[in-house]
mmCIF file of C-alpha atoms in Angstrom:
data_model
loop_
_atom_site.group_PDB
_atom_site.id
_atom_site.type_symbol
_atom_site.label_atom_id
_atom_site.label_comp_id
_atom_site.label_asym_id
_atom_site.label_seq_id
_atom_site.Cartn_x
_atom_site.Cartn_y
_atom_site.Cartn_z
ATOM 1 C CA UNK D 1 -15.987 61.956 -228.221
ATOM 2 C CA UNK D 2 -14.542 65.219 -229.489
ATOM 3 C CA UNK D 3 -13.633 66.228 -225.931
ATOM 4 C CA UNK D 4 -12.134 62.855 -224.935
ATOM 5 C CA UNK D 5 -9.277 62.924 -227.438
ATOM 6 C CA UNK D 6 -7.857 66.319 -226.362
ATOM 7 C CA UNK D 7 -8.097 65.249 -222.696
ATOM 8 C CA UNK D 8 -6.263 62.006 -223.413
ATOM 9 C CA UNK D 9 -3.699 63.862 -225.522
ATOM 10 C CA UNK D 10 -3.055 66.355 -222.716
ATOM 11 C CA UNK D 11 -2.632 63.622 -220.118
ATOM 12 C CA UNK D 12 -0.277 61.693 -222.412
ATOM 13 C CA UNK D 13 1.776 64.843 -223.071
ATOM 14 C CA UNK D 14 2.015 65.495 -219.316
ATOM 15 C CA UNK D 15 3.261 61.941 -218.665
ATOM 16 C CA UNK D 16 5.844 62.182 -221.463
ATOM 17 C CA UNK D 17 7.044 65.543 -220.120
ATOM 18 C CA UNK D 18 7.423 64.064 -216.624
ATOM 19 C CA UNK D 19 9.441 61.091 -217.868
ATOM 20 C CA UNK D 20 11.801 63.264 -219.916
ATOM 21 C CA UNK D 21 12.342 65.774 -217.101
ATOM 22 C CA UNK D 22 13.077 62.957 -214.623
ATOM 23 C CA UNK D 23 15.840 61.867 -216.986
ATOM 24 C CA UNK D 24 17.579 65.235 -216.549
ATOM 25 C CA UNK D 25 17.343 64.827 -212.769
ATOM 26 C CA UNK D 26 19.805 61.942 -212.710
ATOM 27 C CA UNK D 27 22.437 64.028 -214.461
ATOM 28 C CA UNK D 28 21.782 67.053 -212.206
ATOM 29 C CA UNK D 29 21.898 64.921 -209.056
ATOM 30 C CA UNK D 30 25.147 63.318 -210.146
ATOM 31 C CA UNK D 31 26.708 66.743 -210.798
ATOM 32 C CA UNK D 32 25.516 68.031 -207.420
ATOM 33 C CA UNK D 33 26.941 65.036 -205.543
ATOM 34 C CA UNK D 34 30.268 65.409 -207.330
ATOM 35 C CA UNK D 35 30.685 69.181 -206.987
ATOM 36 C CA UNK D 36 29.315 69.515 -203.452
ATOM 37 C CA UNK D 37 30.656 66.208 -202.073
ATOM 38 C CA UNK D 38 27.199 65.121 -200.900
ATOM 39 C CA UNK D 39 25.939 61.667 -199.958
ATOM 40 C CA UNK D 40 23.187 60.435 -202.327
ATOM 41 C CA UNK D 41 20.607 60.637 -199.513
ATOM 42 C CA UNK D 42 21.496 64.305 -199.001
ATOM 43 C CA UNK D 43 21.067 64.909 -202.743
ATOM 44 C CA UNK D 44 17.633 63.264 -202.585
ATOM 45 C CA UNK D 45 16.676 65.411 -199.591
ATOM 46 C CA UNK D 46 17.745 68.628 -201.303
ATOM 47 C CA UNK D 47 15.694 67.520 -204.292
ATOM 48 C CA UNK D 48 12.541 67.032 -202.226
ATOM 49 C CA UNK D 49 12.921 70.098 -199.995
ATOM 50 C CA UNK D 50 13.782 72.529 -202.785
ATOM 51 C CA UNK D 51 11.223 70.994 -205.126
ATOM 52 C CA UNK D 52 8.540 71.309 -202.467
ATOM 53 C CA UNK D 53 9.515 74.915 -201.753
ATOM 54 C CA UNK D 54 9.378 75.837 -205.452
ATOM 55 C CA UNK D 55 5.967 74.208 -205.831
ATOM 56 C CA UNK D 56 4.678 76.041 -202.727
ATOM 57 C CA UNK D 57 5.732 79.366 -204.291
ATOM 58 C CA UNK D 58 3.846 78.458 -207.463
ATOM 59 C CA UNK D 59 0.705 77.704 -205.438
ATOM 60 C CA UNK D 60 0.155 81.466 -204.998
ATOM 61 C CA UNK D 61 -1.127 81.322 -201.414
ATOM 62 C CA UNK D 62 -3.640 78.541 -201.925
ATOM 63 C CA UNK D 63 -2.956 77.406 -198.374
ATOM 64 C CA UNK D 64 -2.552 74.093 -196.586
ATOM 65 C CA UNK D 65 -4.831 71.084 -197.176
ATOM 66 C CA UNK D 66 -8.035 71.735 -195.240
ATOM 67 C CA UNK D 67 -9.787 68.348 -195.151
ATOM 68 C CA UNK D 68 -8.798 65.137 -193.325
ATOM 69 C CA UNK D 69 -8.730 63.280 -196.657
ATOM 70 C CA UNK D 70 -6.350 65.832 -198.176
ATOM 71 C CA UNK D 71 -4.077 65.724 -195.130
ATOM 72 C CA UNK D 72 -3.965 61.918 -195.254
ATOM 73 C CA UNK D 73 -3.098 62.040 -198.968
ATOM 74 C CA UNK D 74 -0.245 64.493 -198.358
ATOM 75 C CA UNK D 75 1.178 62.301 -195.566
ATOM 76 C CA UNK D 76 0.905 59.204 -197.774
ATOM 77 C CA UNK D 77 2.574 60.912 -200.740
ATOM 78 C CA UNK D 78 5.327 62.337 -198.519
ATOM 79 C CA UNK D 79 6.032 58.947 -196.993
ATOM 80 C CA UNK D 80 6.140 57.316 -200.429
ATOM 81 C CA UNK D 81 8.455 60.027 -201.776
ATOM 82 C CA UNK D 82 10.830 59.419 -198.858
ATOM 83 C CA UNK D 83 10.631 55.619 -199.255
ATOM 84 C CA UNK D 84 11.199 55.749 -203.008
ATOM 85 C CA UNK D 85 14.151 58.158 -202.839
ATOM 86 C CA UNK D 86 15.873 56.473 -199.869
ATOM 87 C CA UNK D 87 15.438 52.934 -201.247
ATOM 88 C CA UNK D 88 16.582 53.924 -204.717
ATOM 89 C CA UNK D 89 19.771 55.585 -203.505
ATOM 90 C CA UNK D 90 20.458 52.667 -201.165
ATOM 91 C CA UNK D 91 20.167 50.376 -204.206
ATOM 92 C CA UNK D 92 22.583 52.630 -206.101
ATOM 93 C CA UNK D 93 25.102 52.461 -203.242
ATOM 94 C CA UNK D 94 24.894 48.656 -203.048
ATOM 95 C CA UNK D 95 24.928 47.978 -206.803
ATOM 96 C CA UNK D 96 25.214 50.665 -209.473
ATOM 97 C CA UNK D 97 23.185 53.465 -211.022
ATOM 98 C CA UNK D 98 22.367 51.444 -214.137
ATOM 99 C CA UNK D 99 21.284 48.265 -212.346
ATOM 100 C CA UNK D 100 19.310 50.145 -209.675
ATOM 101 C CA UNK D 101 17.518 52.286 -212.261
ATOM 102 C CA UNK D 102 16.791 49.367 -214.565
ATOM 103 C CA UNK D 103 15.363 47.268 -211.737
ATOM 104 C CA UNK D 104 13.321 50.051 -210.169
ATOM 105 C CA UNK D 105 11.829 51.520 -213.338
ATOM 106 C CA UNK D 106 11.394 48.096 -214.933
ATOM 107 C CA UNK D 107 9.636 46.492 -211.967
ATOM 108 C CA UNK D 108 7.234 49.380 -211.261
ATOM 109 C CA UNK D 109 4.993 48.920 -214.357
ATOM 110 C CA UNK D 110 4.733 45.194 -213.621
ATOM 111 C CA UNK D 111 3.649 45.882 -210.033
ATOM 112 C CA UNK D 112 1.107 48.498 -211.127
ATOM 113 C CA UNK D 113 -0.268 46.180 -213.794
ATOM 114 C CA UNK D 114 -0.693 43.260 -211.394
ATOM 115 C CA UNK D 115 -2.349 45.508 -208.792
ATOM 116 C CA UNK D 116 -4.712 47.450 -211.061
ATOM 117 C CA UNK D 117 -5.623 45.243 -214.030
ATOM 118 C CA UNK D 118 -8.121 42.453 -213.429
ATOM 119 C CA UNK D 119 -7.818 40.953 -216.887
ATOM 120 C CA UNK D 120 -4.520 41.483 -218.683
ATOM 121 C CA UNK D 121 -5.104 42.731 -222.223
ATOM 122 C CA UNK D 122 -2.844 41.588 -225.044
ATOM 123 C CA UNK D 123 -1.527 45.069 -225.870
ATOM 124 C CA UNK D 124 -0.776 45.813 -222.206
ATOM 125 C CA UNK D 125 1.244 42.599 -221.989
ATOM 126 C CA UNK D 126 3.129 43.531 -225.181
ATOM 127 C CA UNK D 127 3.888 47.020 -223.850
ATOM 128 C CA UNK D 128 5.093 45.870 -220.408
ATOM 129 C CA UNK D 129 7.191 43.040 -221.880
ATOM 130 C CA UNK D 130 8.715 45.395 -224.442
ATOM 131 C CA UNK D 131 9.511 47.900 -221.710
ATOM 132 C CA UNK D 132 11.394 45.319 -219.652
ATOM 133 C CA UNK D 133 13.288 44.056 -222.698
ATOM 134 C CA UNK D 134 14.201 47.588 -223.776
ATOM 135 C CA UNK D 135 15.505 48.502 -220.321
ATOM 136 C CA UNK D 136 17.676 45.393 -220.172
ATOM 137 C CA UNK D 137 19.168 46.154 -223.603
ATOM 138 C CA UNK D 138 19.610 49.863 -222.836
ATOM 139 C CA UNK D 139 21.544 49.295 -219.614
ATOM 140 C CA UNK D 140 22.999 45.842 -220.161
ATOM 141 C CA UNK D 141 26.186 45.332 -218.118
ATOM 142 C CA UNK D 142 27.409 41.706 -218.416
ATOM 143 C CA UNK D 143 30.320 42.246 -215.988
ATOM 144 C CA UNK D 144 28.231 43.905 -213.267
ATOM 145 C CA UNK D 145 28.605 42.331 -209.822
ATOM 146 C CA UNK D 146 25.301 41.064 -208.425
ATOM 147 C CA UNK D 147 24.054 42.304 -205.045
ATOM 148 C CA UNK D 148 21.038 40.827 -203.254
ATOM 149 C CA UNK D 149 20.893 43.947 -201.085
ATOM 150 C CA UNK D 150 20.896 46.205 -204.136
ATOM 151 C CA UNK D 151 18.166 44.114 -205.741
ATOM 152 C CA UNK D 152 16.051 44.199 -202.573
ATOM 153 C CA UNK D 153 16.247 47.985 -202.199
ATOM 154 C CA UNK D 154 15.566 48.500 -205.918
ATOM 155 C CA UNK D 155 12.418 46.362 -205.667
ATOM 156 C CA UNK D 156 11.402 48.298 -202.535
ATOM 157 C CA UNK D 157 11.872 51.544 -204.479
ATOM 158 C CA UNK D 158 9.766 50.117 -207.318
ATOM 159 C CA UNK D 159 7.043 49.186 -204.838
ATOM 160 C CA UNK D 160 7.110 52.727 -203.459
ATOM 161 C CA UNK D 161 6.799 54.285 -206.910
ATOM 162 C CA UNK D 162 4.077 51.822 -207.921
ATOM 163 C CA UNK D 163 2.104 52.576 -204.750
ATOM 164 C CA UNK D 164 2.528 56.314 -205.352
ATOM 165 C CA UNK D 165 1.143 55.866 -208.862
ATOM 166 C CA UNK D 166 -1.871 53.882 -207.659
ATOM 167 C CA UNK D 167 -2.639 56.166 -204.704
ATOM 168 C CA UNK D 168 -2.423 59.437 -206.621
ATOM 169 C CA UNK D 169 -4.471 58.121 -209.550
ATOM 170 C CA UNK D 170 -7.573 58.737 -207.411
ATOM 171 C CA UNK D 171 -8.192 62.487 -206.922
ATOM 172 C CA UNK D 172 -8.907 64.011 -203.521
ATOM 173 C CA UNK D 173 -11.081 67.097 -203.147
ATOM 174 C CA UNK D 174 -9.040 70.168 -202.280
ATOM 175 C CA UNK D 175 -5.779 68.826 -203.715
ATOM 176 C CA UNK D 176 -4.638 69.489 -207.265
ATOM 177 C CA UNK D 177 -1.432 68.013 -208.757
ATOM 178 C CA UNK D 178 0.687 71.038 -207.833
ATOM 179 C CA UNK D 179 -0.559 71.072 -204.219
ATOM 180 C CA UNK D 180 0.072 67.334 -203.897
ATOM 181 C CA UNK D 181 3.597 67.797 -205.272
ATOM 182 C CA UNK D 182 4.354 70.783 -203.037
ATOM 183 C CA UNK D 183 3.243 69.398 -199.693
ATOM 184 C CA UNK D 184 4.190 65.811 -200.548
ATOM 185 C CA UNK D 185 7.779 66.786 -201.415
ATOM 186 C CA UNK D 186 8.125 68.905 -198.275
ATOM 187 C CA UNK D 187 6.764 66.087 -196.114
ATOM 188 C CA UNK D 188 9.090 63.550 -197.738
ATOM 189 C CA UNK D 189 12.043 65.921 -197.376
ATOM 190 C CA UNK D 190 11.339 66.403 -193.670
ATOM 191 C CA UNK D 191 11.108 62.641 -193.173
ATOM 192 C CA UNK D 192 14.509 62.165 -194.838
ATOM 193 C CA UNK D 193 16.108 65.121 -193.055
ATOM 194 C CA UNK D 194 17.465 63.206 -189.990
ATOM 195 C CA UNK D 195 19.346 60.693 -192.162
ATOM 196 C CA UNK D 196 20.435 63.320 -194.698
ATOM 197 C CA UNK D 197 21.592 65.663 -191.945
ATOM 198 C CA UNK D 198 23.622 62.873 -190.358
ATOM 199 C CA UNK D 199 25.346 62.228 -193.715
ATOM 200 C CA UNK D 200 26.168 65.937 -194.105
ATOM 201 C CA UNK D 201 24.242 68.550 -196.083
ATOM 202 C CA UNK D 202 26.696 71.470 -196.142
ATOM 203 C CA UNK D 203 27.318 72.739 -199.673
ATOM 204 C CA UNK D 204 29.808 75.316 -201.002
ATOM 205 C CA UNK D 205 28.021 78.589 -201.796
ATOM 206 C CA UNK D 206 29.234 78.697 -205.383
ATOM 207 C CA UNK D 207 27.056 79.907 -208.235
ATOM 208 C CA UNK D 208 27.266 76.641 -210.184
ATOM 209 C CA UNK D 209 26.377 74.492 -207.149
ATOM 210 C CA UNK D 210 23.431 76.708 -206.202
ATOM 211 C CA UNK D 211 22.222 76.684 -209.810
ATOM 212 C CA UNK D 212 22.260 72.876 -209.857
ATOM 213 C CA UNK D 213 20.334 72.733 -206.555
ATOM 214 C CA UNK D 214 17.688 75.117 -207.918
ATOM 215 C CA UNK D 215 17.414 73.221 -211.204
ATOM 216 C CA UNK D 216 17.168 69.831 -209.470
ATOM 217 C CA UNK D 217 14.366 71.054 -207.233
ATOM 218 C CA UNK D 218 12.444 73.103 -209.800
ATOM 219 C CA UNK D 219 12.523 71.158 -213.076
ATOM 220 C CA UNK D 220 12.904 67.351 -212.593
ATOM 221 C CA UNK D 221 11.083 67.489 -209.236
ATOM 222 C CA UNK D 222 8.436 70.230 -208.843
ATOM 223 C CA UNK D 223 7.538 70.512 -212.535
ATOM 224 C CA UNK D 224 8.009 66.819 -213.359
ATOM 225 C CA UNK D 225 5.936 65.434 -210.470
ATOM 226 C CA UNK D 226 3.197 68.038 -210.988
ATOM 227 C CA UNK D 227 3.022 67.001 -214.658
ATOM 228 C CA UNK D 228 3.018 63.310 -213.710
ATOM 229 C CA UNK D 229 0.178 63.705 -211.224
ATOM 230 C CA UNK D 230 -1.721 65.835 -213.743
ATOM 231 C CA UNK D 231 -1.353 63.123 -216.376
ATOM 232 C CA UNK D 232 -2.535 60.412 -213.975
ATOM 233 C CA UNK D 233 -5.832 62.270 -213.492
ATOM 234 C CA UNK D 234 -6.975 61.206 -216.969
ATOM 235 C CA UNK D 235 -4.802 58.157 -217.696
ATOM 236 C CA UNK D 236 -4.671 54.583 -216.444
ATOM 237 C CA UNK D 237 -1.997 53.990 -213.763
ATOM 238 C CA UNK D 238 -0.316 51.397 -216.000
ATOM 239 C CA UNK D 239 0.285 54.063 -218.646
ATOM 240 C CA UNK D 240 1.610 56.385 -215.973
ATOM 241 C CA UNK D 241 4.143 53.869 -214.715
ATOM 242 C CA UNK D 242 5.206 53.037 -218.280
ATOM 243 C CA UNK D 243 5.962 56.720 -218.945
ATOM 244 C CA UNK D 244 8.614 56.574 -216.218
ATOM 245 C CA UNK D 245 10.849 54.492 -218.500
ATOM 246 C CA UNK D 246 11.584 57.708 -220.382
ATOM 247 C CA UNK D 247 13.793 58.609 -217.397
ATOM 248 C CA UNK D 248 16.640 56.119 -218.083
ATOM 249 C CA UNK D 249 16.208 56.615 -221.831
ATOM 250 C CA UNK D 250 16.596 60.400 -221.522
ATOM 251 C CA UNK D 251 19.487 60.014 -219.099
ATOM 252 C CA UNK D 252 21.318 57.687 -221.472
ATOM 253 C CA UNK D 253 20.890 60.033 -224.442
ATOM 254 C CA UNK D 254 21.968 63.083 -222.412
ATOM 255 C CA UNK D 255 25.015 61.255 -221.070
ATOM 256 C CA UNK D 256 26.024 60.385 -224.619
ATOM 257 C CA UNK D 257 25.437 63.943 -225.884
ATOM 258 C CA UNK D 258 26.851 65.964 -222.963
ATOM 259 C CA UNK D 259 29.331 63.682 -221.229
ATOM 260 C CA UNK D 260 30.706 61.850 -224.241
ATOM 261 C CA UNK D 261 29.538 58.434 -223.030
ATOM 262 C CA UNK D 262 29.171 56.148 -226.029
ATOM 263 C CA UNK D 263 26.084 54.007 -226.502
ATOM 264 C CA UNK D 264 26.695 50.681 -228.171
ATOM 265 C CA UNK D 265 24.505 48.964 -230.732
ATOM 266 C CA UNK D 266 22.752 46.965 -227.990
ATOM 267 C CA UNK D 267 21.871 50.150 -226.086
ATOM 268 C CA UNK D 268 20.462 51.851 -229.186
ATOM 269 C CA UNK D 269 18.403 48.730 -229.911
ATOM 270 C CA UNK D 270 17.105 48.910 -226.352
ATOM 271 C CA UNK D 271 16.174 52.557 -226.842
ATOM 272 C CA UNK D 272 14.243 51.667 -229.999
ATOM 273 C CA UNK D 273 12.399 48.828 -228.223
ATOM 274 C CA UNK D 274 11.541 51.183 -225.340
ATOM 275 C CA UNK D 275 10.072 53.785 -227.671
ATOM 276 C CA UNK D 276 8.062 51.120 -229.504
ATOM 277 C CA UNK D 277 6.732 49.734 -226.206
ATOM 278 C CA UNK D 278 5.664 53.220 -225.112
ATOM 279 C CA UNK D 279 3.929 53.839 -228.439
ATOM 280 C CA UNK D 280 1.940 50.640 -227.927
ATOM 281 C CA UNK D 281 1.079 51.737 -224.380
ATOM 282 C CA UNK D 282 -0.195 55.136 -225.524
ATOM 283 C CA UNK D 283 -1.903 53.755 -228.622
ATOM 284 C CA UNK D 284 -3.717 50.926 -226.826
ATOM 285 C CA UNK D 285 -4.118 52.127 -223.207
ATOM 286 C CA UNK D 286 -5.996 50.226 -220.541
ATOM 287 C CA UNK D 287 -9.533 51.594 -219.993
ATOM 288 C CA UNK D 288 -9.960 53.453 -216.717
#
């Protein structure tokens, strides 16, 4: 019992860290697209390729996956990374950042819950419902034009993230979280490369642009996904997917603090509901 609490605390801290770091990725990606004139798919590809390269450097020559099971896991993770990133940015292009993010991050915990929980516990239902309500309040846009295409791609992105969460929750011998992140990101980046290359990937070799590329790959990608996969090793997938809602929450707070975007009363209420829903999720997690 004395060992279980620290393990659970470490996994929870890793999931929180991942969610917060993902929130900085949206801001970094937006800055990169604006300063380098890149298509969103190209931004996503830079994120995966650079993130994978950074993670490979951190592996300290541990080498490629050596077992068939590890190779299959890397291919699956790479394909899901590519699907998630491409679908999400397609949803953004067809609707808006707020609607695409709200739909993707809000639908993922529901999908994970339905796929992994045989009997829905009361506290899990409270946490998931609170998460959805908080996201709606945080990013509520009454005048937003509705797009069936944007909705479809956002749900496809949510399905990709949910599947990634469920697949990586089961460890594979020979693959730790950092190895999975490294080779999965590189595989996903290579899969996206034909489309990203067609859209144009040339960037100006300016110090600020290169710094943003390095940050986007290293912090909200390599570090964040390694922390997420580490947290999933000792946490229920539902809790893992719920931690992802810290991404839009962090992004909203950073936008208000750094870009001068004002959050209304409704948005702050949504942020409070989100935090409360997460507290319930961490306090009353589903048993593994």
